[in-house]
């Protein structure tokens, strides 16, 4: 149960006891964290669970796949540390991870 | 389509004798049992003959997501509607391009509908909606499609293009002409009238392009955004690509929201219990907007073309085969959506619908569409206890646009 902090665009932080083995998106949705829409339900198909990882956590989150890259490429606010949270599986190694949410999902 | 014959019996006719592209199924809104049979009996179904040539139908929600997100195997080129492009009037548009070219052209314009810009547009949209609703003829029966749905979306389009406001009805006309060709969607536009209309659209926008170029516009309209991006700054020199992308943006911002703005009124009238829920709690409007967009599914399909021989759900699809994803069927798939034929404004997980498509071609204007519909319903609920449907709607004859020509209504002030 790693503790992960999700920070809204306005700076409000939410720390959750995340469940390892589930995606970061599902952890956020099931804890009612605002700022992640996840319209497609986790199929890497809509781009509305976009998050920014603090740089030191990029390695722990693993590589993005080509479809995720293609979806992120559509985002006007994409950064190098952009990920789709439905493509990140939470692991115990993510204890203390900080995730920031974009201004909007589209 | 043979207009002299009746549509076949949906339960008793062998699947291979049914034409799933027949636009009368949409004109009459009688498509439900035909596509329910496909979902149950042949979810990936090959039809050897149709007015649009042979094609595969993909009808289940999850299968549509799988095709829509696999742009390597299922190309959007050369067209995304069931009919093939016309040789005498070719159109290139980024919705019918694959990455990487698609990405470059889409990126040039998508910031116009980024939520940051939308926040600035909200008060403008609200004041226009208010003006439209305040001028409705209380006590008379009138056509909601013309007075509200078309009026609202045309004003929005004129703003997005910074198009001369007094000429804005041309945008709607061009949009209707673009999608209503018999060979494209089974529509009923006269081919010569259509050609004249589309050439007028091209000439008008070419004039606007050059004027705006000369004026050094600092605006955020779609034309200025195309001019500002190095990947699209010469687009007006390529009429096939310029007209194609104009029509994409016009149709994308027009038919879809227009028909959802009408569909919502119809759905609430058919489901008075849901209208009661809305009156009791207008806070349900955002969730209702998603449900309206699912229930209406304003674009019935998108088509792809297989780039190689492949097996999909046990079917052998060959390179070059046309693959049609029937979005309105995916949105009625009981495997993915509980009680899918019901209109439920406080549905759990209402955003989980297929109307915007999935993958790299997912609707660019989805947040603008939702915002317009949200504001429309917020302002309706401030004024009227009921928008009452007075007669059956007249629907559009098309297997692409699921829309309405008329919906006679009366409004009842609070």
Coordinates of C-alpha atoms in Angstrom, one line a residue:
Chain A
X1 CA 0.0 0.0 0.0
X2 CA 2.4 2.8 -1.1
X3 CA 1.3 6.3 -0.2
X4 CA 1.0 8.4 -3.3
X5 CA 0.2 12.1 -3.4
X6 CA -1.9 13.5 -6.3
X7 CA -1.7 17.3 -6.7
X8 CA -4.5 19.2 -8.4
X9 CA -3.6 22.0 -10.8
X10 CA -4.7 24.5 -8.1
X11 CA -2.2 23.0 -5.7
X12 CA -4.5 21.0 -3.5
X13 CA -2.8 17.7 -2.6
X14 CA -4.5 14.4 -1.9
X15 CA -2.5 11.6 -0.4
X16 CA -3.9 8.1 -0.9
X17 CA -3.0 4.6 0.3
X18 CA -2.7 3.2 -3.2
X19 CA -3.2 -0.5 -4.1
X20 CA -0.2 -2.1 -5.8
X21 CA -1.0 -4.1 -8.9
X22 CA -3.8 -1.7 -9.9
X23 CA -3.2 1.3 -12.3
X24 CA -2.6 4.7 -11.0
X25 CA -5.8 5.9 -12.8
X26 CA -8.0 3.3 -11.0
X27 CA -6.4 4.2 -7.7
X28 CA -7.2 7.8 -8.2
X29 CA -10.8 7.2 -9.4
X30 CA -11.6 4.8 -6.6
X31 CA -10.4 7.3 -4.1
X32 CA -12.5 10.0 -5.7
X33 CA -9.6 12.3 -6.6
X34 CA -10.8 15.1 -8.9
X35 CA -8.9 16.0 -12.1
X36 CA -8.8 12.6 -13.8
X37 CA -11.7 11.8 -16.2
X38 CA -10.6 8.5 -17.7
X39 CA -13.4 8.5 -20.2
X40 CA -12.4 5.3 -21.9
X41 CA -12.0 3.4 -18.7
X42 CA -8.4 2.5 -19.0
X43 CA -8.0 1.4 -22.6
X44 CA -5.3 4.0 -23.4
X45 CA -7.8 5.4 -25.9
X46 CA -8.9 8.8 -24.8
X47 CA -6.0 10.7 -23.1
X48 CA -8.2 12.1 -20.3
X49 CA -6.1 10.6 -17.4
X50 CA -3.1 12.7 -18.2
X51 CA -0.7 13.3 -15.3
X52 CA 2.8 14.8 -14.8
X53 CA 5.3 12.7 -12.7
X54 CA 7.9 14.4 -10.7
X55 CA 11.2 13.6 -12.5
X56 CA 12.6 11.2 -9.9
X57 CA 9.6 8.9 -10.3
X58 CA 9.7 8.5 -14.1
X59 CA 11.9 5.4 -13.9
X60 CA 9.6 3.7 -11.3
X61 CA 6.6 4.2 -13.6
X62 CA 8.2 2.3 -16.5
X63 CA 8.3 3.0 -20.2
X64 CA 5.3 4.3 -22.1
X65 CA 4.1 2.2 -25.1
X66 CA 3.7 3.6 -28.7
X67 CA -0.1 4.0 -28.3
X68 CA 0.3 6.0 -25.1
X69 CA 2.8 8.2 -26.9
X70 CA 0.4 8.7 -29.8
X71 CA -2.4 9.7 -27.4
X72 CA -0.1 12.0 -25.5
X73 CA 1.1 13.6 -28.7
X74 CA -2.4 15.0 -29.2
X75 CA -2.2 17.0 -25.9
X76 CA -1.4 20.7 -26.3
X77 CA 0.1 20.7 -22.7
X78 CA 2.3 17.6 -23.1
X79 CA 5.6 17.7 -21.3
X80 CA 8.5 15.2 -21.1
X81 CA 7.2 13.9 -17.8
X82 CA 3.7 13.4 -19.1
X83 CA 2.1 10.0 -18.7
X84 CA -1.4 8.5 -19.0
X85 CA -2.2 7.2 -15.5
X86 CA -4.1 4.2 -16.8
X87 CA -0.8 2.9 -18.2
X88 CA 1.1 3.1 -14.9
X89 CA 0.8 0.0 -12.6
X90 CA 1.3 1.0 -9.0
X91 CA 4.1 -0.9 -7.2
X92 CA 5.4 -0.8 -3.7
X93 CA 8.4 1.1 -5.0
X94 CA 6.2 4.1 -5.5
X95 CA 6.0 4.9 -1.7
X96 CA 6.0 8.7 -1.5
X97 CA 5.5 9.3 -5.2
X98 CA 4.1 12.8 -6.2
X99 CA 1.9 13.1 -9.3
X100 CA 0.7 16.4 -10.6
X101 CA -2.5 16.9 -12.6
X102 CA -2.9 19.1 -15.6
X103 CA -5.0 22.2 -15.8
X104 CA -7.6 20.3 -17.9
X105 CA -8.3 16.9 -19.5
X106 CA -9.4 16.8 -23.1
Chain B
X1 CA -31.0 1.1 -51.4
X2 CA -34.2 0.4 -53.3
X3 CA -36.8 2.9 -52.3
X4 CA -39.6 0.7 -53.7
X5 CA -39.0 -2.1 -51.2
X6 CA -39.8 -2.3 -47.5
X7 CA -37.0 -2.7 -45.0
X8 CA -36.6 -6.5 -44.3
X9 CA -38.0 -8.1 -41.2
X10 CA -35.2 -7.7 -38.7
X11 CA -35.8 -11.0 -36.8
X12 CA -36.5 -13.4 -39.7
X13 CA -34.3 -12.2 -42.5
X14 CA -30.9 -14.0 -43.0
X15 CA -28.1 -11.6 -42.1
X16 CA -26.6 -11.8 -45.5
X17 CA -29.8 -10.4 -47.0
X18 CA -29.8 -7.3 -44.9
X19 CA -28.1 -4.1 -46.1
X20 CA -26.7 -2.5 -42.9
X21 CA -25.8 0.6 -44.8
X22 CA -29.4 1.4 -45.8
X23 CA -30.0 5.0 -44.8
X24 CA -33.7 4.4 -44.3
X25 CA -32.9 2.5 -41.1
X26 CA -31.7 5.9 -39.8
X27 CA -34.4 8.0 -41.4
X28 CA -37.0 5.8 -39.7
X29 CA -35.0 5.2 -36.6
X30 CA -35.6 1.5 -37.0
X31 CA -32.0 0.3 -36.9
X32 CA -32.0 -1.0 -33.3
X33 CA -33.1 -4.7 -33.8
X34 CA -30.9 -5.1 -36.9
X35 CA -27.7 -4.1 -35.1
X36 CA -28.7 -6.0 -31.9
X37 CA -28.7 -9.1 -34.1
X38 CA -25.3 -8.3 -35.4
X39 CA -23.9 -7.8 -31.9
X40 CA -25.3 -11.1 -30.8
X41 CA -24.8 -13.3 -33.9
X42 CA -22.0 -11.7 -36.0
X43 CA -20.3 -8.9 -34.2
X44 CA -17.7 -8.6 -36.9
X45 CA -19.8 -9.1 -40.0
X46 CA -18.9 -9.0 -43.7
X47 CA -21.4 -7.7 -46.2
X48 CA -20.4 -8.6 -49.7
X49 CA -22.6 -6.1 -51.6
X50 CA -23.9 -2.7 -50.8
X51 CA -24.3 0.7 -52.6
X52 CA -20.9 1.5 -51.0
X53 CA -19.2 -1.7 -52.0
X54 CA -18.3 -4.6 -49.7
X55 CA -17.6 -3.7 -46.0
X56 CA -17.2 -5.1 -42.5
X57 CA -19.4 -4.0 -39.7
X58 CA -18.0 -3.8 -36.2
X59 CA -20.8 -3.4 -33.7
X60 CA -19.7 -4.2 -30.1
X61 CA -18.3 -1.5 -27.8
X62 CA -15.0 -3.2 -27.0
X63 CA -14.3 -4.3 -30.6
X64 CA -14.9 -0.7 -31.8
X65 CA -12.4 0.5 -29.2
X66 CA -9.9 -2.1 -30.4
X67 CA -10.2 -1.0 -34.1
X68 CA -10.3 2.7 -33.3
X69 CA -7.1 2.5 -31.3
X70 CA -5.2 0.4 -33.8
X71 CA -4.3 3.0 -36.4
X72 CA -1.4 0.8 -37.7
X73 CA -3.8 -2.0 -38.9
X74 CA -6.8 0.1 -39.5
X75 CA -6.0 3.2 -41.6
X76 CA -8.2 6.3 -41.8
X77 CA -7.1 7.0 -45.3
X78 CA -8.5 7.8 -47.8
X79 CA -11.9 8.5 -46.0
X80 CA -13.6 8.0 -42.7
X81 CA -17.2 7.6 -44.0
X82 CA -18.6 4.5 -45.7
X83 CA -18.6 6.0 -49.2
X84 CA -15.4 6.4 -51.1
X85 CA -14.0 9.9 -52.0
X86 CA -15.3 11.3 -55.3
X87 CA -12.8 11.4 -58.1
X88 CA -14.0 14.8 -59.4
X89 CA -13.9 16.5 -56.0
X90 CA -11.1 15.0 -53.9
X91 CA -10.8 16.3 -50.3
X92 CA -7.9 15.8 -47.9
X93 CA -8.6 16.4 -44.2
X94 CA -6.6 15.4 -41.1
X95 CA -9.4 13.1 -39.8
X96 CA -8.7 11.0 -42.9
X97 CA -4.9 11.0 -42.5
X98 CA -2.8 8.6 -40.4
X99 CA 0.0 9.7 -38.1
X100 CA 2.4 11.5 -38.5
X101 CA 0.8 13.9 -40.9
X102 CA -2.5 13.8 -39.0
X103 CA -0.8 14.8 -35.8
X104 CA 0.9 17.8 -37.4
X105 CA -2.3 19.2 -38.9
X106 CA -4.5 18.5 -35.8
X107 CA -2.0 20.1 -33.5
X108 CA -2.1 23.3 -35.5
X109 CA -5.8 23.9 -34.7
X110 CA -6.6 22.0 -31.5
X111 CA -5.7 24.7 -29.1
X112 CA -8.8 26.6 -30.3
X113 CA -10.9 24.2 -28.2
X114 CA -8.5 23.7 -25.3
X115 CA -10.4 24.1 -22.1
X116 CA -8.3 27.3 -21.2
X117 CA -9.9 29.0 -24.3
X118 CA -13.2 27.5 -23.5
X119 CA -13.3 29.2 -20.1
X120 CA -13.0 32.6 -21.9
X121 CA -15.8 31.6 -24.3
X122 CA -18.2 30.6 -21.6
X123 CA -19.8 33.9 -21.0
X124 CA -20.1 34.7 -24.7
X125 CA -21.9 31.4 -25.2
X126 CA -24.2 31.9 -22.3
X127 CA -25.2 35.4 -23.5
X128 CA -26.0 34.0 -26.9
X129 CA -28.0 31.1 -25.5
X130 CA -29.9 33.5 -23.3
X131 CA -30.7 35.7 -26.3
X132 CA -31.9 32.7 -28.4
X133 CA -34.1 31.3 -25.6
X134 CA -35.5 34.8 -24.7
X135 CA -36.7 35.3 -28.3
X136 CA -38.6 32.0 -28.6
X137 CA -42.3 32.4 -29.5
X138 CA -44.0 31.4 -26.3
X139 CA -47.4 29.9 -27.0
X140 CA -46.6 28.9 -30.6
X141 CA -45.4 25.6 -31.9
X142 CA -42.0 26.0 -33.6
X143 CA -39.1 24.0 -35.0
X144 CA -36.5 23.5 -32.2
X145 CA -33.9 22.5 -34.8
X146 CA -34.0 25.8 -36.6
X147 CA -34.7 28.2 -33.8
X148 CA -32.3 26.7 -31.2
X149 CA -30.0 23.9 -32.3
X150 CA -28.9 25.4 -35.6
X151 CA -28.9 28.9 -34.4
X152 CA -26.7 28.1 -31.4
X153 CA -24.1 25.9 -33.2
X154 CA -23.9 28.3 -36.2
X155 CA -23.1 31.2 -34.0
X156 CA -20.4 29.2 -32.3
X157 CA -18.9 28.1 -35.6
X158 CA -18.8 31.7 -36.9
X159 CA -16.9 32.7 -33.7
X160 CA -14.4 29.8 -34.0
X161 CA -13.6 30.8 -37.6
X162 CA -14.1 34.6 -37.0
X163 CA -16.4 34.3 -40.0
X164 CA -18.6 37.3 -41.0
X165 CA -21.4 37.0 -38.5
X166 CA -24.2 38.1 -40.9
X167 CA -23.3 35.4 -43.4
X168 CA -23.1 32.6 -40.9
X169 CA -26.0 30.6 -42.2
X170 CA -23.7 29.7 -45.1
X171 CA -21.6 27.6 -42.7
X172 CA -24.6 25.4 -41.9
X173 CA -25.6 25.1 -45.6
X174 CA -22.1 24.0 -46.5
X175 CA -22.0 21.5 -43.7
X176 CA -25.2 20.0 -44.7
X177 CA -24.1 19.8 -48.4
X178 CA -20.8 18.2 -47.4
X179 CA -22.3 15.2 -45.6
X180 CA -25.5 14.7 -47.6
X181 CA -24.1 13.2 -50.8
X182 CA -25.9 10.0 -51.9
X183 CA -22.6 8.3 -52.6
X184 CA -21.1 9.3 -49.2
X185 CA -23.8 8.6 -46.7
X186 CA -26.9 7.7 -48.7
X187 CA -28.1 11.3 -48.3
X188 CA -30.2 13.2 -50.8
X189 CA -28.2 16.3 -51.9
X190 CA -28.2 17.1 -55.6
X191 CA -24.6 16.5 -56.8
X192 CA -24.5 19.8 -58.8
X193 CA -25.9 21.9 -56.0
X194 CA -23.3 20.2 -53.7
X195 CA -20.4 21.0 -56.0
X196 CA -21.4 24.6 -56.3
X197 CA -21.8 24.9 -52.6
X198 CA -18.5 23.4 -51.7
X199 CA -16.7 25.6 -54.3
X200 CA -18.4 28.6 -52.8
X201 CA -17.1 27.5 -49.4
X202 CA -13.6 27.2 -50.8
X203 CA -13.7 30.6 -52.5
X204 CA -15.2 32.4 -49.5
X205 CA -12.5 31.0 -47.1
X206 CA -9.7 31.6 -49.6
X207 CA -10.8 35.2 -49.5
X208 CA -10.9 35.3 -45.7
X209 CA -7.5 33.6 -45.6
X210 CA -5.8 36.3 -47.7
X211 CA -7.5 39.1 -45.9
X212 CA -6.4 37.8 -42.6
X213 CA -2.9 37.2 -43.8
X214 CA -2.7 40.8 -44.9
X215 CA -4.2 42.1 -41.6
X216 CA -1.5 40.3 -39.5
X217 CA -4.3 39.0 -37.2
X218 CA -3.4 38.3 -33.6
X219 CA -6.5 36.3 -33.0
X220 CA -7.1 32.8 -31.9
X221 CA -9.6 31.8 -34.7
X222 CA -9.0 28.6 -36.7
X223 CA -7.8 30.4 -39.8
X224 CA -5.2 32.4 -37.9
X225 CA -4.1 29.2 -36.1
X226 CA -3.5 27.4 -39.4
X227 CA -1.6 30.4 -40.7
X228 CA 0.6 30.6 -37.6
X229 CA 1.7 27.0 -37.6
X230 CA 4.6 26.2 -40.0
X231 CA 3.0 22.8 -40.8
X232 CA -0.2 24.4 -42.1
X233 CA 0.8 27.9 -43.0
X234 CA 0.6 27.3 -46.8
X235 CA -2.6 25.3 -46.7
X236 CA -4.6 27.8 -48.8
X237 CA -2.3 27.0 -51.7
X238 CA -3.6 23.4 -51.7
X239 CA -7.3 23.7 -52.3
X240 CA -7.9 19.9 -51.9
X241 CA -6.4 20.0 -48.4
X242 CA -7.8 23.5 -47.5
X243 CA -11.4 22.7 -48.4
X244 CA -11.1 19.2 -46.8
X245 CA -10.0 20.6 -43.5
X246 CA -12.5 23.4 -43.6
X247 CA -15.3 21.0 -44.1
X248 CA -14.0 18.7 -41.3
X249 CA -14.0 21.6 -38.9
X250 CA -17.4 22.9 -40.0
X251 CA -19.1 19.5 -39.9
X252 CA -17.3 18.6 -36.7
X253 CA -18.6 21.7 -35.0
X254 CA -22.0 21.7 -36.5
X255 CA -23.9 18.5 -37.0
X256 CA -22.8 16.9 -33.8
X257 CA -23.7 19.5 -31.2
X258 CA -26.8 20.5 -33.2
X259 CA -28.3 17.1 -33.2
X260 CA -27.4 16.5 -29.5
X261 CA -29.1 19.8 -28.7
X262 CA -32.3 18.4 -30.4
X263 CA -31.9 14.9 -29.2
X264 CA -31.9 15.9 -25.5
X265 CA -35.3 17.5 -25.8
X266 CA -36.7 14.4 -27.5
X267 CA -35.1 12.1 -24.9
X268 CA -36.5 14.0 -22.0
X269 CA -40.0 14.0 -23.5
X270 CA -39.8 10.3 -24.1
X271 CA -38.7 9.8 -20.5
X272 CA -40.7 12.1 -18.3
X273 CA -39.4 10.5 -15.2
X274 CA -35.9 11.7 -16.2
X275 CA -37.3 15.2 -16.9
X276 CA -38.7 15.2 -13.3
X277 CA -35.2 14.2 -12.0
X278 CA -33.7 17.1 -13.9
X279 CA -36.2 19.6 -12.5
X280 CA -35.6 18.3 -9.0
X281 CA -31.8 18.6 -9.4
X282 CA -30.3 20.7 -12.2
X283 CA -26.9 19.7 -10.8
X284 CA -27.4 16.6 -12.9
X285 CA -26.9 18.6 -16.1
X286 CA -23.2 17.7 -16.6
X287 CA -24.0 14.0 -16.3
X288 CA -27.1 14.4 -18.4
X289 CA -25.0 16.0 -21.2
X290 CA -22.8 12.9 -21.4
X291 CA -25.9 10.7 -21.4
X292 CA -27.5 12.8 -24.2
X293 CA -24.3 12.5 -26.3
X294 CA -24.3 8.7 -25.8
X295 CA -28.1 8.3 -26.4
X296 CA -28.0 10.5 -29.5
X297 CA -24.6 9.3 -31.0
X298 CA -24.8 12.1 -33.6
X299 CA -22.3 10.4 -35.9
X300 CA -23.4 6.8 -36.6
X301 CA -20.2 5.5 -37.9
X302 CA -16.5 5.9 -38.8
X303 CA -14.8 3.8 -41.3
X304 CA -11.3 2.4 -41.6
X305 CA -9.3 0.4 -44.2
X306 CA -7.2 -2.7 -43.3
X307 CA -3.6 -2.1 -44.0
X308 CA -2.7 -5.8 -44.1
X309 CA -4.3 -9.3 -44.0
X310 CA -5.2 -9.9 -40.4
X311 CA -7.5 -11.9 -38.1
X312 CA -9.9 -10.0 -35.9
X313 CA -12.3 -11.7 -33.5
X314 CA -12.0 -14.9 -35.6
X315 CA -12.7 -13.2 -38.9
X316 CA -10.2 -13.0 -41.7
X317 CA -10.0 -9.3 -42.8
X318 CA -8.0 -8.8 -46.0
X319 CA -5.7 -5.9 -46.9
X320 CA -7.8 -3.1 -48.4
X321 CA -11.1 -4.2 -46.8
X322 CA -13.4 -1.4 -45.6
X323 CA -14.2 -1.7 -41.9
X324 CA -17.1 0.3 -40.5
X325 CA -17.3 0.9 -36.8
X326 CA -21.0 1.5 -35.9
X327 CA -20.8 3.9 -33.0
X328 CA -24.5 4.0 -32.3
X329 CA -24.4 0.2 -32.0
X330 CA -21.4 0.3 -29.6
X331 CA -23.4 2.8 -27.4
X332 CA -26.3 0.3 -27.2
X333 CA -24.0 -2.7 -26.4
X334 CA -25.4 -4.4 -23.3
X335 CA -21.9 -6.0 -22.8
X336 CA -20.4 -2.7 -21.9
X337 CA -23.2 -0.4 -20.8
X338 CA -26.0 -1.3 -18.3
X339 CA -29.5 -1.0 -19.7
X340 CA -28.1 0.7 -22.8
X341 CA -31.4 1.5 -24.5
X342 CA -32.6 3.5 -21.4
X343 CA -32.0 7.2 -21.1
X344 CA -30.8 7.7 -17.5
X345 CA -29.5 11.2 -16.7
X346 CA -27.8 10.1 -13.4
X347 CA -26.2 7.0 -15.0
X348 CA -23.1 5.7 -13.2
X349 CA -20.0 6.5 -15.3
X350 CA -21.9 8.5 -18.0
X351 CA -18.7 9.5 -19.8
X352 CA -18.0 5.9 -20.8
X353 CA -19.5 6.2 -24.2
X354 CA -18.2 5.9 -27.8
X355 CA -19.7 9.0 -29.4
X356 CA -16.4 10.9 -29.5
X357 CA -14.5 7.9 -30.8
X358 CA -11.2 6.7 -29.3
X359 CA -7.6 6.8 -30.3
X360 CA -5.7 9.5 -32.1
X361 CA -8.8 10.7 -34.0
X362 CA -10.9 11.1 -30.9
X363 CA -13.1 14.2 -31.2
X364 CA -11.1 17.3 -30.7
X365 CA -14.0 19.5 -29.8
X366 CA -15.5 17.2 -27.2
X367 CA -15.1 19.6 -24.3
X368 CA -16.6 22.5 -26.3
X369 CA -19.6 20.3 -27.3
X370 CA -20.2 19.4 -23.6
X371 CA -19.9 23.0 -22.5
X372 CA -22.4 24.3 -25.1
X373 CA -24.9 21.6 -24.2
X374 CA -24.4 22.2 -20.5
X375 CA -25.0 26.0 -20.8
X376 CA -28.0 25.3 -23.1
X377 CA -29.7 23.2 -20.4
X378 CA -28.7 25.5 -17.6
X379 CA -30.4 28.3 -19.3
X380 CA -33.4 26.3 -20.4
X381 CA -34.0 25.2 -16.8
X382 CA -33.9 28.8 -15.7
X383 CA -36.7 29.8 -18.1
X384 CA -39.0 26.8 -18.9
X385 CA -40.7 24.2 -16.8
X386 CA -41.1 22.2 -20.0
X387 CA -40.0 22.1 -23.6
X388 CA -42.8 20.0 -24.9
X389 CA -42.5 17.9 -28.1
X390 CA -45.7 18.5 -30.1
X391 CA -45.1 15.9 -32.9
X392 CA -42.7 13.3 -34.1
X393 CA -39.4 14.6 -35.4
X394 CA -38.4 14.3 -39.0
X395 CA -35.0 12.6 -39.1
X396 CA -32.1 13.0 -41.6
X397 CA -31.7 10.3 -44.3
X398 CA -28.1 9.4 -43.7
X399 CA -26.1 6.4 -42.4
X400 CA -23.5 8.9 -41.1
X401 CA -25.2 11.9 -39.5
X402 CA -27.9 10.8 -36.9
X403 CA -29.8 14.0 -36.9
X404 CA -33.1 15.8 -37.2
X405 CA -34.6 18.2 -39.7
X406 CA -37.5 19.1 -37.5
X407 CA -38.7 18.8 -33.9
X408 CA -41.9 20.7 -33.3
X409 CA -42.1 22.0 -29.7
X410 CA -43.8 24.4 -27.4
X411 CA -42.0 26.1 -24.5
X412 CA -43.8 26.5 -21.1
X413 CA -42.3 29.4 -19.1
X414 CA -41.7 28.8 -15.3

